[in-house]
Amino acid sequence: MALHFIFGGSGSGKSNYIYEHILEQSRQRPEQIFFVVVPEQFTMQTQQELVSRQEHHAILNIDVVSFQRLAYRVFDELGLSNVQVLEETGKNLVLRKVAQDKQKELTILRGNMKKPGYINELKSVISELSQYRIGAEELKALAEDESLPAPFRYRMNDIRIMYQGFADYLEGSFITAEEILTVLAREAENSSLLRDSVLVLDGFTGFTPIQYTLLEQLFVCARDVYVTVTLDEREDPYRLQGMQELFYMSKKTVQTLARLASEQHMEVAEPVRLKHGEKGRFRQAKPLEWLEQNLFRTNWRRYPASSNPGDCISLRSLTDPRREL
């Protein structure tokens, strides 16, 4: 059992490396289950990429999923048919009912609830709070903090009322899409699909607290976990200086995952460090490769002069999007 990091700058070939590695492993160990976890919008693209690379164009023991699709795979395996997920339209309807029931308790938000799109904005706020595990108690503390401006405190109290009313309405009947991963984290140890599987996490810039909670449980179940991290080859992934760093989010992700792995007695293997080369995304676009390695860097190099117009970078300022097109 080990946690494997693949480090490299943008376009250095991290995905290419891990896909080739997993495909080779899947051929050598046909009995092994592999999960390639990517953001929801990349599932079909990644599946197509793996199928096109694999011999005979079949990936029988590799499953390309997002976190939510992985949850549904496990729910189907364990027969958890009682998990009722409230969709986006249902959230809007519930919030509108809660706003009507709590109208007398609201202050600043009361007059805005009937504005077009306002309920949808409030739904997004509650979704963010849920993903980052911020509950009604934290909002109550903000609302009661007299060092904060009064309008802000009133707004926080209104959001707390709506948040609590929303949670009370759903309790025992539905869960939201943001809570699916919480249920998966609770049931992961019972899944034979996850037990001794190989997990690949690719395409993520970071993880939410709920996702970290799930990953902590997956570290217990999985045989190996591979994580691709966008990080310049000149950076130290374990040296975090502050939020002003260009790769702060990547370093924070590495350190958090390494800490969770250590807590679960999972070995952290020697990382793979990739440089821009023949298999990188910018192999046919040297100007973009130069830009990736020098933009926002303190130790930047001047772009080499070239007589070939295709090797040049130009900046143009136009009056409107139509002229840009």
C-alpha positions as MATLAB code, in Angstrom:
seq = 'MALHFIFGGSGSGKSNYIYEHILEQSRQRPEQIFFVVVPEQFTMQTQQELVSRQEHHAILNIDVVSFQRLAYRVFDELGLSNVQVLEETGKNLVLRKVAQDKQKELTILRGNMKKPGYINELKSVISELSQYRIGAEELKALAEDESLPAPFRYRMNDIRIMYQGFADYLEGSFITAEEILTVLAREAENSSLLRDSVLVLDGFTGFTPIQYTLLEQLFVCARDVYVTVTLDEREDPYRLQGMQELFYMSKKTVQTLARLASEQHMEVAEPVRLKHGEKGRFRQAKPLEWLEQNLFRTNWRRYPASSNPGDCISLRSLTDPRREL';
ca = [
       0.000    0.000    0.000;
       1.454    3.341   -1.052;
       0.581    6.866   -2.110;
       2.332    7.867   -5.339;
       2.692   11.485   -6.506;
       3.388   12.430  -10.119;
       4.753   15.995  -10.254;
       5.202   18.133  -13.347;
       4.392   21.498  -14.844;
       1.312   22.103  -16.966;
       1.613   20.141  -20.197;
       4.604   18.073  -19.044;
       2.822   14.748  -19.649;
       1.544   13.740  -16.199;
      -1.697   12.272  -17.560;
       0.161   10.546  -20.376;
       2.569    8.961  -17.867;
      -0.093    7.694  -15.481;
      -2.369    6.421  -18.286;
       0.457    4.399  -19.833;
       1.418    3.067  -16.401;
      -2.139    2.024  -15.503;
      -2.770    0.425  -18.886;
       0.423   -1.613  -18.533;
      -0.562   -2.644  -14.983;
      -4.062   -3.614  -16.146;
      -2.562   -5.940  -18.792;
      -0.216   -7.558  -16.294;
      -2.861   -7.942  -13.577;
      -6.236   -8.613  -15.250;
      -7.812   -9.553  -11.890;
      -7.010   -6.128  -10.393;
      -9.659   -3.362  -10.333;
      -8.486    0.138  -11.329;
     -10.483    3.330  -10.745;
      -9.405    6.452  -12.642;
     -11.103    9.334  -10.820;
     -11.329   12.620  -12.737;
     -13.550   15.735  -12.533;
     -17.086   15.077  -13.797;
     -16.604   16.988  -17.064;
     -13.587   14.850  -18.066;
     -15.002   11.334  -17.598;
     -15.972   10.666  -21.225;
     -12.819   12.269  -22.618;
     -10.600   10.206  -20.303;
     -12.473    7.015  -21.088;
     -12.058    7.631  -24.822;
      -8.345    8.315  -24.316;
      -7.765    5.077  -22.392;
      -9.799    2.959  -24.813;
      -7.916    4.336  -27.810;
      -4.546    3.561  -26.159;
      -5.340    0.060  -24.913;
      -4.616   -3.042  -26.964;
      -7.791   -4.293  -28.700;
      -9.451   -1.045  -27.485;
     -11.001   -2.586  -24.381;
     -10.498   -1.586  -20.724;
     -12.284   -4.382  -18.897;
     -10.741   -3.797  -15.449;
     -10.376    0.013  -15.607;
     -13.331    2.173  -14.589;
     -13.256    5.911  -15.341;
     -15.430    7.747  -12.810;
     -15.957   11.030  -11.026;
     -16.303   11.029   -7.238;
     -20.095   10.965   -7.541;
     -20.117    8.179  -10.126;
     -17.810    6.191   -7.844;
     -20.331    6.687   -5.045;
     -23.171    5.316   -7.178;
     -21.042    2.298   -8.149;
     -20.597    1.470   -4.460;
     -24.251    2.175   -3.616;
     -25.342   -0.266   -6.344;
     -22.915   -2.893   -5.041;
     -24.112   -2.547   -1.446;
     -27.798   -2.289   -2.363;
     -28.253    1.174   -0.892;
     -31.418    1.920   -2.839;
     -32.801    4.083   -0.014;
     -30.387    6.940   -0.769;
     -32.662    9.626   -2.225;
     -30.687   12.490   -3.799;
     -32.384   15.858   -4.179;
     -31.696   17.331   -7.621;
     -31.031   21.005   -8.379;
     -34.631   21.833   -9.272;
     -35.802   20.195   -6.054;
     -33.351   22.336   -4.056;
     -34.849   25.489   -5.563;
     -38.382   24.371   -4.672;
     -37.412   23.476   -1.097;
     -35.587   26.788   -0.592;
     -38.586   28.710   -1.917;
     -40.827   26.921    0.586;
     -38.367   27.550    3.430;
     -38.195   31.252    2.459;
     -41.980   31.450    2.624;
     -42.140   29.665    6.002;
     -39.291   31.726    7.519;
     -40.302   35.071    6.003;
     -40.944   36.771    9.356;
     -37.520   35.727   10.711;
     -35.561   37.106    7.746;
     -34.261   40.693    7.613;
     -32.005   41.728    4.721;
     -32.807   38.763    2.466;
     -36.575   38.987    2.910;
     -37.105   41.553    0.160;
     -34.827   39.787   -2.299;
     -36.350   36.322   -2.294;
     -38.778   37.109   -5.127;
     -36.115   38.544   -7.407;
     -35.368   36.363  -10.469;
     -32.393   34.096   -9.847;
     -32.002   34.973   -6.158;
     -33.065   31.551   -4.883;
     -30.590   29.975   -7.295;
     -27.784   32.165   -5.897;
     -28.741   31.204   -2.346;
     -28.706   27.537   -3.379;
     -25.128   27.985   -4.634;
     -24.082   29.550   -1.325;
     -25.588   26.683    0.672;
     -23.920   24.172   -1.676;
     -20.509   25.796   -1.064;
     -21.057   25.830    2.700;
     -21.982   22.141    2.631;
     -18.935   21.150    0.545;
     -16.578   22.950    2.909;
     -18.332   21.545    6.001;
     -19.419   24.924    7.330;
     -22.550   24.430    9.402;
     -25.224   26.616   10.947;
     -23.206   26.952   14.172;
     -20.303   28.640   12.362;
     -22.730   31.041   10.691;
     -24.349   31.763   14.061;
     -20.940   32.652   15.514;
     -20.383   35.134   12.686;
     -23.853   36.617   13.171;
     -23.159   37.196   16.874;
     -19.665   38.665   16.423;
     -20.204   42.354   17.188;
     -16.764   43.279   15.818;
     -18.163   42.645   12.317;
     -20.301   45.202   10.409;
     -24.014   45.012   11.217;
     -25.208   44.420    7.593;
     -22.806   41.474    7.297;
     -24.035   39.977   10.591;
     -27.688   40.331    9.548;
     -26.925   38.666    6.228;
     -25.104   35.784    7.925;
     -28.049   35.287   10.262;
     -30.481   35.176    7.324;
     -28.319   32.619    5.517;
     -28.127   30.590    8.750;
     -31.938   30.583    9.028;
     -32.314   29.425    5.423;
     -29.516   26.863    5.758;
     -30.972   25.388    8.946;
     -34.494   25.354    7.512;
     -33.241   23.622    4.377;
     -31.404   20.979    6.421;
     -34.398   20.401    8.700;
     -36.716   19.890    5.720;
     -34.417   17.276    4.148;
     -33.576   15.394    7.342;
     -34.584   11.746    7.104;
     -35.962   12.085    3.563;
     -33.322   13.297    1.120;
     -29.633   14.059    0.839;
     -28.058   16.651   -1.449;
     -25.450   15.898   -4.106;
     -22.817   17.419   -1.791;
     -23.633   14.828    0.901;
     -23.213   11.809   -1.393;
     -19.490   11.670   -0.653;
     -20.177   11.728    3.091;
     -22.358    8.619    2.687;
     -19.672    6.996    0.505;
     -16.987    7.699    3.138;
     -19.193    5.998    5.728;
     -19.800    2.911    3.547;
     -16.391    2.607    1.816;
     -15.000   -0.042    4.175;
     -17.931   -2.351    3.340;
     -17.249   -2.274   -0.409;
     -15.451   -5.199   -2.059;
     -15.038   -3.032   -5.195;
     -12.856   -0.557   -3.303;
     -11.004   -3.140   -1.230;
      -7.469   -3.606   -2.630;
      -8.306   -1.511   -5.713;
      -5.877    0.883   -7.406;
      -7.014    4.523   -7.479;
      -5.776    7.214   -9.858;
      -6.671   10.872   -9.172;
      -6.022   12.988  -12.254;
      -6.996   16.510  -13.303;
      -7.712   17.979   -9.843;
      -6.305   21.329   -8.678;
      -7.258   20.521   -5.082;
      -9.918   18.849   -2.956;
     -12.730   20.034   -0.701;
     -12.890   18.985    2.982;
     -15.591   16.411    2.164;
     -13.387   14.930   -0.554;
     -10.449   14.767    1.857;
     -12.652   12.895    4.346;
     -13.526   10.407    1.615;
      -9.897   10.052    0.500;
      -8.888    9.288    4.076;
     -11.256    6.309    4.024;
     -10.121    5.265    0.545;
      -6.511    5.192    1.787;
      -7.621    2.450    4.193;
      -9.289    0.401    1.439;
      -7.085    0.905   -1.616;
      -3.950   -0.997   -2.512;
      -2.254    1.961   -4.227;
      -3.236    5.571   -4.885;
      -1.701    7.673   -7.678;
      -2.175   11.455   -7.715;
      -1.064   13.833  -10.477;
      -0.120   17.297   -9.190;
       0.693   20.369  -11.284;
       3.990   21.555   -9.815;
       7.036   23.111  -11.446;
      10.082   20.822  -11.402;
      12.039   23.566   -9.607;
       9.606   23.683   -6.668;
       9.871   21.806   -3.368;
       6.423   20.211   -2.809;
       6.942   19.984    0.959;
       7.999   23.607    1.496;
       4.967   25.848    1.950;
       5.736   29.553    2.420;
       2.389   31.287    1.978;
      -0.719   31.840   -0.150;
       1.200   34.209   -2.411;
       3.123   31.299   -3.914;
       2.263   30.375   -7.498;
       1.892   26.676   -6.602;
       0.443   27.178   -3.114;
      -2.689   25.107   -3.819;
      -0.672   22.217   -5.264;
       1.730   22.169   -2.315;
      -1.117   22.323    0.182;
      -2.808   19.390   -1.562;
       0.409   17.340   -1.450;
       0.998   18.036    2.226;
      -2.609   17.287    3.211;
      -2.656   13.994    1.293;
       0.731   13.004    2.723;
      -0.527   13.723    6.249;
      -3.722   11.683    5.715;
      -1.674    8.804    4.303;
       0.641    8.907    7.307;
      -2.311    8.864    9.707;
      -3.632    5.740    7.948;
      -0.163    4.121    8.032;
       0.098    4.283    4.253;
       3.567    4.614    2.756;
       4.328    7.711    0.653;
       6.474    6.481   -2.242;
       9.251    8.434   -3.942;
       7.486   10.862   -6.309;
       7.839   10.832  -10.087;
       9.046   14.200  -11.427;
       8.383   14.949  -15.091;
      10.016   17.568  -17.290;
       8.784   18.960  -20.580;
       9.810   16.547  -23.307;
       8.742   14.685  -26.416;
       5.524   13.396  -24.836;
       4.455   16.733  -23.372;
       1.460   18.722  -24.545;
       3.651   21.579  -25.815;
       6.037   19.475  -27.915;
       4.685   21.182  -31.062;
       4.294   24.616  -29.431;
       7.629   25.802  -28.054;
       6.385   29.365  -27.359;
       3.674   27.997  -25.060;
       6.206   25.745  -23.334;
       8.454   28.769  -22.724;
       5.454   30.742  -21.412;
       4.471   27.942  -18.989;
       7.981   27.805  -17.545;
       8.524   31.563  -17.220;
       5.169   33.287  -16.637;
       4.882   34.716  -13.078;
       8.300   33.281  -12.154;
      10.969   35.284  -10.347;
      13.807   33.469  -12.150;
      12.398   33.990  -15.657;
      14.389   33.860  -18.892;
      14.025   36.100  -21.933;
      12.253   34.503  -24.898;
      14.797   33.717  -27.639;
      14.526   35.748  -30.831;
      13.373   33.846  -33.921;
      12.893   34.683  -37.582;
      10.041   32.176  -37.877;
       6.643   33.904  -37.281;
       5.268   30.614  -35.920;
       7.792   30.712  -33.075;
       6.707   34.150  -31.854;
       4.389   35.262  -29.072;
       2.377   38.416  -29.734;
       0.007   40.425  -27.554;
      -2.951   42.198  -29.157;
      -5.490   44.517  -27.605;
      -8.814   44.826  -29.441;
     -11.992   46.729  -28.710;
     -14.503   43.883  -28.361;
     -14.865   40.063  -28.483;
     -16.129   40.151  -32.083;
     -12.867   41.724  -33.272;
     -10.905   39.206  -31.200;
     -12.654   36.354  -33.001;
];
